[in-house]
Coordinates of C-alpha atoms and ligand atoms in Angstrom, one line a residue:
M1 CA -7.1 -51.1 84.3
Q2 CA -8.6 -49.7 87.5
T3 CA -9.4 -45.9 86.9
V4 CA -11.5 -45.1 89.7
R5 CA -9.5 -43.3 92.7
C6 CA -10.4 -44.6 96.0
R7 CA -9.6 -43.2 99.3
H8 CA -8.9 -46.1 101.4
Q9 CA -11.0 -45.8 104.8
P10 CA -10.5 -48.3 107.7
L11 CA -13.5 -50.0 108.6
T12 CA -13.2 -49.1 112.2
H13 CA -14.3 -45.3 111.4
L14 CA -17.8 -46.7 111.5
D15 CA -19.0 -45.8 114.9
E16 CA -21.9 -48.0 116.0
S17 CA -22.8 -45.7 118.9
E18 CA -23.7 -42.9 116.7
S19 CA -26.2 -45.0 114.5
E20 CA -29.0 -42.9 116.4
S21 CA -28.2 -39.7 114.7
V22 CA -26.4 -40.8 111.8
D23 CA -23.7 -38.6 110.4
V24 CA -24.7 -38.9 106.8
V25 CA -21.7 -37.6 105.3
E26 CA -19.5 -40.0 107.6
T27 CA -21.7 -43.1 106.6
L28 CA -21.2 -42.0 103.2
V29 CA -17.5 -41.8 103.5
V30 CA -17.6 -45.3 104.9
L31 CA -19.7 -46.7 102.2
D32 CA -17.3 -45.1 99.5
G33 CA -14.6 -47.0 101.2
L34 CA -16.5 -50.2 101.2
C35 CA -17.5 -49.7 97.6
C36 CA -13.6 -49.5 96.8
G37 CA -12.9 -52.7 98.7
L38 CA -16.0 -54.4 97.0
S39 CA -14.6 -53.2 93.6
E40 CA -11.4 -54.1 94.2
V41 CA -12.4 -57.9 95.1
I42 CA -14.6 -58.1 91.9
E43 CA -12.0 -57.0 90.1
S44 CA -9.0 -59.4 91.2
E45 CA -11.7 -62.0 91.2
K46 CA -12.1 -61.2 87.6
S47 CA -8.5 -61.2 86.9
K48 CA -7.9 -64.3 88.5
S49 CA -10.6 -66.3 86.6
T50 CA -8.8 -64.9 83.5
D51 CA -5.4 -65.9 84.6
Q52 CA -6.4 -69.4 85.6
D53 CA -8.3 -71.2 83.2
N54 CA -9.3 -74.4 85.8
S55 CA -10.4 -71.8 88.3
N56 CA -13.9 -72.7 90.0
E57 CA -16.3 -70.4 88.0
T58 CA -19.6 -71.3 90.3
D59 CA -17.4 -70.2 93.4
L60 CA -16.3 -67.2 91.7
F61 CA -19.4 -66.2 90.5
S62 CA -21.0 -66.3 93.9
L63 CA -18.1 -64.1 95.6
T64 CA -18.5 -61.5 92.7
R65 CA -22.1 -61.8 92.8
R66 CA -22.2 -61.1 96.6
C67 CA -20.2 -58.3 96.2
G68 CA -22.1 -57.0 93.4
F69 CA -25.4 -57.2 95.3
A70 CA -23.6 -55.1 98.1
L71 CA -22.5 -52.4 95.4
A72 CA -26.1 -52.5 93.9
R73 CA -27.4 -52.0 97.5
I74 CA -25.4 -48.9 98.3
E75 CA -26.0 -47.7 94.8
K76 CA -29.5 -47.5 95.4
A77 CA -29.1 -46.0 98.8
V78 CA -26.8 -43.4 97.3
L79 CA -29.0 -42.6 94.6
D80 CA -31.9 -42.2 97.4
V81 CA -29.7 -39.7 99.0
E82 CA -29.1 -38.1 95.9
K83 CA -32.5 -37.8 95.1
R84 CA -33.0 -36.0 98.4
V85 CA -30.0 -33.7 98.3
G86 CA -29.5 -33.2 94.8
G87 CA -31.0 -30.3 93.0
Q88 CA -30.9 -28.0 96.0
R89 CA -28.8 -25.0 95.0
N90 CA -28.8 -23.0 97.9
A91 CA -28.3 -25.9 100.3
D92 CA -26.6 -25.4 103.6
T93 CA -22.7 -26.5 104.2
K94 CA -24.3 -29.7 105.7
T95 CA -26.2 -30.7 102.6
K96 CA -23.5 -29.6 100.3
E97 CA -20.9 -31.6 102.1
V98 CA -23.2 -34.7 101.2
Q99 CA -24.1 -33.6 97.8
H100 CA -20.2 -33.4 97.1
Q101 CA -19.9 -37.0 98.8
V102 CA -22.7 -38.6 96.9
G103 CA -21.5 -36.9 93.6
G104 CA -18.0 -38.2 94.2
M105 CA -19.4 -41.7 95.0
I106 CA -21.7 -41.8 91.7
V107 CA -18.6 -40.8 89.5
R108 CA -16.5 -43.2 91.3
H109 CA -18.7 -46.3 91.5
F110 CA -22.0 -45.7 90.0
R111 CA -21.2 -44.4 86.5
S112 CA -23.9 -46.7 84.8
S113 CA -26.5 -44.6 86.7
I114 CA -25.6 -41.6 85.2
Q115 CA -25.1 -43.3 81.6
S116 CA -28.3 -45.4 81.7
P117 CA -31.2 -43.4 82.9
P118 CA -33.8 -45.0 85.3
E119 CA -37.0 -47.0 83.8
K120 CA -39.2 -44.3 84.2
E121 CA -37.2 -42.1 82.0
I122 CA -36.8 -44.6 79.4
G123 CA -40.7 -44.8 79.3
S124 CA -40.5 -40.7 78.9
I125 CA -37.9 -41.1 76.1
G126 CA -40.0 -43.8 74.2
I127 CA -42.9 -41.0 74.2
D128 CA -40.2 -38.7 73.2
L129 CA -39.0 -41.1 70.5
A130 CA -42.6 -40.9 69.0
A131 CA -42.4 -37.1 69.3
L132 CA -38.8 -37.5 67.8
R133 CA -40.1 -39.7 65.3
R134 CA -42.8 -37.1 64.1
E135 CA -40.0 -34.5 64.5
M136 CA -37.7 -36.6 62.5
E137 CA -40.4 -37.3 59.8
A138 CA -41.3 -33.4 59.8
E139 CA -37.6 -33.0 59.3
R140 CA -37.6 -35.7 56.7
E141 CA -40.4 -33.9 54.9
K142 CA -38.9 -30.3 55.3
E143 CA -35.7 -32.0 53.7
K144 CA -37.8 -33.6 51.0
E145 CA -39.7 -30.2 50.6
T146 CA -36.4 -28.4 50.4
A147 CA -35.0 -30.8 48.0
R148 CA -38.4 -30.8 46.1
K149 CA -37.8 -26.9 45.9
A150 CA -34.3 -27.4 44.8
E151 CA -35.0 -29.5 42.4
E152 CA -38.0 -27.1 40.9
E153 CA -35.4 -24.5 41.2
R154 CA -32.8 -26.5 39.4
Q155 CA -35.4 -27.1 36.8
R156 CA -36.3 -23.5 36.6
E157 CA -32.9 -22.8 36.2
F158 CA -32.5 -25.4 33.3
S159 CA -35.4 -23.6 31.7
R160 CA -34.1 -20.3 32.1
K161 CA -30.7 -21.3 30.9
M162 CA -32.3 -23.3 27.8
R163 CA -34.5 -20.1 27.1
E164 CA -31.5 -17.9 27.3
M165 CA -29.8 -20.3 24.9
E166 CA -32.6 -20.4 22.5
E167 CA -32.8 -16.4 22.7
M168 CA -29.2 -16.5 22.0
K169 CA -29.5 -18.9 19.3
R170 CA -32.4 -16.5 17.9
M171 CA -30.3 -13.4 18.4
N172 CA -27.6 -15.2 16.5
E173 CA -29.7 -16.1 13.7
K174 CA -31.0 -12.7 13.5
W175 CA -27.8 -11.3 13.5
I176 CA -26.4 -13.7 10.7
E177 CA -29.6 -12.7 8.9
E178 CA -29.2 -9.1 9.6
G179 CA -25.6 -9.5 8.5
R180 CA -26.9 -10.9 5.1
Q181 CA -29.5 -8.4 4.7
R182 CA -26.7 -5.7 5.3
E183 CA -24.4 -7.8 2.6
E184 CA -27.2 -7.8 0.3
E185 CA -27.9 -4.4 1.0
K186 CA -24.4 -3.5 0.5
K187 CA -24.4 -5.3 -3.1
R188 CA -27.4 -3.6 -3.9
E189 CA -25.9 -0.5 -3.0
E190 CA -22.9 -0.9 -4.8
E191 CA -25.1 -2.3 -7.9
R192 CA -26.8 1.0 -7.6
Q193 CA -23.7 3.2 -7.4
R194 CA -22.2 1.3 -10.6
E195 CA -25.5 1.9 -12.3
E196 CA -25.5 5.5 -11.2
E197 CA -21.9 5.6 -12.3
R198 CA -23.0 3.9 -15.7
K199 CA -25.8 6.5 -16.2
R200 CA -23.4 9.4 -15.2
N201 CA -20.9 8.2 -17.7
E202 CA -23.6 7.9 -20.2
E203 CA -24.8 11.5 -19.4
E204 CA -21.4 12.7 -19.4
E205 CA -21.2 10.9 -22.9
R206 CA -24.3 12.5 -24.2
R207 CA -23.5 16.0 -23.2
R208 CA -20.0 15.5 -24.8
M209 CA -21.6 14.4 -27.8
K210 CA -24.5 16.9 -28.0
K211 CA -23.6 19.7 -30.2
E212 CA -25.7 22.8 -31.0
G213 CA -25.4 24.1 -34.4
A214 CA -22.6 24.2 -36.7
A215 CA -20.5 22.7 -33.9
A216 CA -22.2 19.3 -35.0
I217 CA -20.3 19.4 -38.1
E218 CA -16.6 18.3 -37.7
L219 CA -15.1 17.8 -41.3
F220 CA -15.9 19.6 -44.5
A221 CA -14.3 21.4 -47.5
R222 CA -13.6 24.8 -46.4
N223 CA -12.9 26.1 -49.9
K224 CA -16.3 24.6 -51.0
F225 CA -18.5 25.8 -48.3
T226 CA -19.3 29.1 -46.3
L227 CA -20.1 29.0 -42.9
S228 CA -22.6 31.7 -41.5
G229 CA -23.9 31.2 -38.2
N230 CA -24.9 27.7 -38.3
V231 CA -25.8 27.7 -42.1
F232 CA -23.5 26.0 -44.4
T233 CA -24.0 27.3 -48.0
K234 CA -22.4 25.5 -51.0
T235 CA -20.0 27.9 -52.9
F236 CA -19.1 25.2 -55.7
S237 CA -20.8 22.7 -57.7
D238 CA -19.3 19.5 -56.6
L239 CA -19.5 16.3 -54.6
S240 CA -18.1 17.7 -51.3
S241 CA -19.8 16.7 -48.1
L242 CA -20.3 17.9 -44.6
F243 CA -19.4 15.3 -42.0
S244 CA -20.5 15.2 -38.4
L245 CA -18.6 13.9 -35.2
S246 CA -18.1 10.1 -35.1
F247 CA -20.1 8.3 -32.8
G248 CA -20.2 4.7 -31.5
P249 CA -22.6 2.2 -30.3
V250 CA -25.1 4.6 -29.0
V251 CA -28.5 6.1 -30.4
V252 CA -27.9 9.5 -31.7
R253 CA -30.2 11.9 -33.7
F254 CA -29.0 14.6 -36.4
T255 CA -31.3 17.3 -36.9
F256 CA -30.6 20.3 -39.8
V257 CA -32.8 22.3 -42.0
I258 CA -32.5 22.8 -45.7
K259 CA -32.3 26.6 -45.6
K260 CA -32.0 26.7 -49.7
W261 CA -33.3 24.0 -51.5
V262 CA -31.6 23.8 -55.1
T263 CA -33.2 21.0 -57.5
N264 CA -30.1 18.9 -57.7
N265 CA -28.3 15.8 -56.2
F266 CA -29.0 15.9 -52.7
Q267 CA -27.7 12.8 -50.5
L268 CA -28.0 12.2 -46.7
G269 CA -27.0 9.4 -44.8
L270 CA -24.1 8.0 -42.9
I271 CA -20.4 6.5 -43.4
S272 CA -18.2 4.2 -41.6
T273 CA -15.9 6.7 -39.7
D274 CA -12.5 5.0 -41.3
L275 CA -13.9 5.9 -44.9
V276 CA -14.3 9.5 -44.6
E277 CA -10.8 10.2 -46.2
Q278 CA -11.6 7.8 -48.9
A279 CA -15.0 9.4 -49.4
K280 CA -13.4 13.0 -50.0
Q281 CA -11.0 11.6 -52.7
I282 CA -13.7 10.0 -54.8
Q283 CA -15.6 11.7 -57.5
N284 CA -19.0 10.0 -56.7
F285 CA -21.5 9.9 -53.9
F286 CA -20.0 8.8 -50.7
S287 CA -22.6 6.0 -50.4
S288 CA -21.0 4.4 -53.5
L289 CA -18.6 3.0 -50.9
K290 CA -19.3 -0.3 -49.0
R291 CA -20.3 0.8 -45.4
A292 CA -22.1 3.8 -45.9
A293 CA -25.9 4.6 -46.9
S294 CA -28.0 7.5 -48.1
W295 CA -31.5 8.7 -49.3
E296 CA -31.4 10.6 -52.5
L297 CA -33.7 13.7 -52.0
Y298 CA -33.9 14.7 -55.9
P299 CA -37.7 14.7 -56.7
S300 CA -37.9 12.3 -59.7
H301 CA -35.3 9.9 -57.9
R302 CA -36.1 9.5 -54.1
Y303 CA -34.0 6.2 -53.6
A304 CA -32.2 4.3 -51.0
H305 CA -28.3 3.9 -52.1
Q306 CA -25.7 1.7 -50.5
N307 CA -22.5 0.0 -52.0
C308 CA -23.3 1.7 -55.3
L309 CA -26.9 0.1 -55.2
Q310 CA -30.1 2.0 -55.5
S311 CA -33.3 0.8 -54.1
H312 CA -36.9 1.9 -53.7
A313 CA -36.7 4.4 -56.2
G314 CA -39.4 7.1 -56.3
S315 CA -40.8 6.0 -52.7
A316 CA -37.9 5.9 -50.4
C317 CA -38.5 9.3 -48.9
K318 CA -39.8 12.6 -49.7
A319 CA -38.0 15.2 -52.0
G320 CA -36.0 18.0 -50.8
A321 CA -37.6 21.4 -50.3
S322 CA -36.6 24.8 -48.7
G323 CA -37.4 25.0 -45.1
Q324 CA -37.7 21.0 -44.8
R325 CA -36.7 19.9 -41.1
V326 CA -34.6 17.0 -41.6
V327 CA -33.7 14.2 -38.9
L328 CA -31.4 11.2 -38.8
E329 CA -31.7 8.7 -36.2
A330 CA -29.1 6.1 -35.9
D331 CA -29.2 3.0 -33.4
G332 CA -25.4 1.9 -33.2
R333 CA -26.0 -0.5 -30.4
E334 CA -25.2 -3.9 -30.8
G335 CA -28.1 -5.8 -32.0
K336 CA -29.7 -2.8 -33.4
R337 CA -27.6 -1.1 -36.0
T338 CA -30.5 0.9 -37.7
L339 CA -30.7 4.4 -39.4
K340 CA -34.1 6.0 -39.8
L341 CA -35.1 9.3 -41.7
S342 CA -37.7 11.8 -40.9
Q343 CA -38.7 14.8 -43.0
D344 CA -41.1 17.4 -41.6
G345 CA -41.9 15.0 -38.5
E346 CA -42.7 12.2 -41.1
T347 CA -40.4 8.9 -40.5
Q348 CA -39.6 7.8 -44.2
P349 CA -40.6 4.2 -45.5
V350 CA -37.0 3.0 -46.1
F351 CA -34.6 2.5 -43.2
F352 CA -31.1 0.8 -43.2
S353 CA -29.9 -1.9 -40.9
N354 CA -26.4 -3.3 -40.3
I355 CA -25.0 0.3 -40.3
P356 CA -21.0 0.5 -39.4
V357 CA -20.1 1.8 -35.9
P358 CA -18.5 4.1 -35.6
F359 CA -20.0 6.3 -38.0
R360 CA -20.3 10.0 -39.1
F361 CA -23.6 11.5 -40.5
A362 CA -23.1 12.9 -44.1
I363 CA -24.7 15.4 -46.1
Q364 CA -23.6 15.6 -49.7
M365 CA -25.5 18.4 -51.9
W366 CA -24.3 19.4 -55.4
A367 CA -25.7 22.7 -56.3
T368 CA -24.1 26.1 -55.8
N369 CA -25.8 28.3 -53.3
A370 CA -27.8 25.1 -52.0
S371 CA -27.4 25.6 -48.2
V372 CA -28.4 23.6 -44.8
E373 CA -28.6 25.3 -41.1
I374 CA -27.3 22.5 -38.7
V375 CA -29.7 22.4 -35.5
S376 CA -27.7 19.7 -33.5
T377 CA -26.7 16.3 -32.9
E378 CA -27.8 14.7 -29.5
V379 CA -27.0 10.9 -28.1
L380 CA -30.4 9.6 -26.7
R381 CA -31.2 6.9 -24.1
E382 CA -33.7 5.5 -26.5
P383 CA -34.5 6.0 -29.9
S384 CA -37.8 8.0 -30.4
M385 CA -38.5 7.6 -34.4
V386 CA -41.4 5.5 -34.8
G387 CA -42.2 4.0 -38.3
G388 CA -40.2 2.9 -41.4
S389 CA -41.1 -0.7 -42.7
L390 CA -38.7 -1.0 -45.8
E391 CA -35.5 -2.5 -44.5
V392 CA -32.5 -1.9 -46.7
V393 CA -29.8 -4.1 -45.0
L394 CA -26.2 -2.9 -45.9
D395 CA -23.6 -5.3 -47.5
Ligands
NAG401 C1 -16.3 -76.1 91.9 O1 -17.2 -75.9 93.2 C2 -18.7 -76.9 93.0 C3 -19.2 -76.8 94.3 O2 -19.3 -75.4 94.8 C4 -17.8 -78.4 93.0 O3 -19.2 -79.3 92.9 C5 -17.1 -78.4 91.6 O4 -16.4 -79.7 91.5 C6 -15.8 -77.4 91.8 N1 -15.0 -77.4 90.5 C7 -14.1 -77.2 90.4 C8 -13.1 -77.2 89.2 O5 -13.1 -77.3 91.4
NAG402 C1 -26.1 32.0 -56.3 O1 -26.5 33.1 -55.5 C2 -26.0 34.3 -55.8 C3 -26.7 35.5 -54.9 O2 -27.7 35.2 -54.2 C4 -26.2 34.7 -57.3 O3 -25.6 35.8 -57.9 C5 -25.5 33.6 -58.1 O4 -26.0 33.6 -59.3 C6 -26.2 32.2 -57.8 N1 -25.5 31.1 -58.3 C7 -26.2 30.2 -59.1 C8 -25.3 29.3 -59.7 O5 -27.1 30.0 -59.0

């Protein structure tokens, strides 16, 4: 309970004779002892009052109160002394002893003097409190400012993140768009390459099918014709024919010149490829067969002929003549299937439609010594022959 350690000093040490020149240290030592005594009385009376419920509190109060008064007086005296000697750093030995004793007493008995400051100081702290309040206000303001700045920073960060995300979204969309465009570009490129490939193949086919001169004629009766350069001359009067290469669904032009015209039957046109063998056998015009067509150049005939049927006699075409340049242009493509004739650069009135595919061009001349000079066969991208209004549809 009692934490204060006291040095018990007998009261006899107080020497009245020395009161003229009071030894402060000695007096303090005596007072220290007295304080211990007073404190003990107060403590023991307090403990008695708690032990015995029926103790006389008024009496007890007066005793502790008187002890308390005594202690208060001593405290005041000690604090007075402390005021005089305290704070002297380079004090003499005697003063140091006093300081030591006063300090010890304050620590032992008057802690409250240290713990609760005197009124004057409370006043100044009151003023300080105002300053402190201002300081705290300022501090709070500073904190608010800091918080506000932090919030602003947070907002900025948020905005920045949003911008970043938007930017990312934009980039993403851009990438997707770019990817899509690349994909389309790729498709276009592939399409372009396919188209090029197709064109290359066509070109190749055209080159393959393009034949100069006599090479354009693939089939003929060797005992009925002589071939000199690109000129085929009939050596026998009969119905033998010259047949070109076979063509599929393409646009193709066959060109030759009537080298020597002999006025007799002279038929030119085309025939379905699979009918050539049959045509060689029959003793008739090749166009007497179904799926074959021809013009007759004999001057007084000049008819169109197909499936043994004549039409447009006298007006289907021009009469043949030596040196006449003849062009047959066939369009074997689906939906076209036409055959046109041009003589000396003039497209003739009759043209055939519904021609068979594949087919071979054919020239059938009866007379001995009649001759033709073959120029070429060539595959074209588009037909070039304009004109021809009388349509003869093949059966
Ligand atoms: C306490 O003391 C007072 C006077 O000092 C007296 O009047 C009172 O009766 C006493 N009470 C008891 C409980 O002893
Ligand atoms: C064919 O021509 C040759 C010489 O050019 C000639 O001798 C012959 O009589 C001619 N034949 C006919 C049938 O005209």
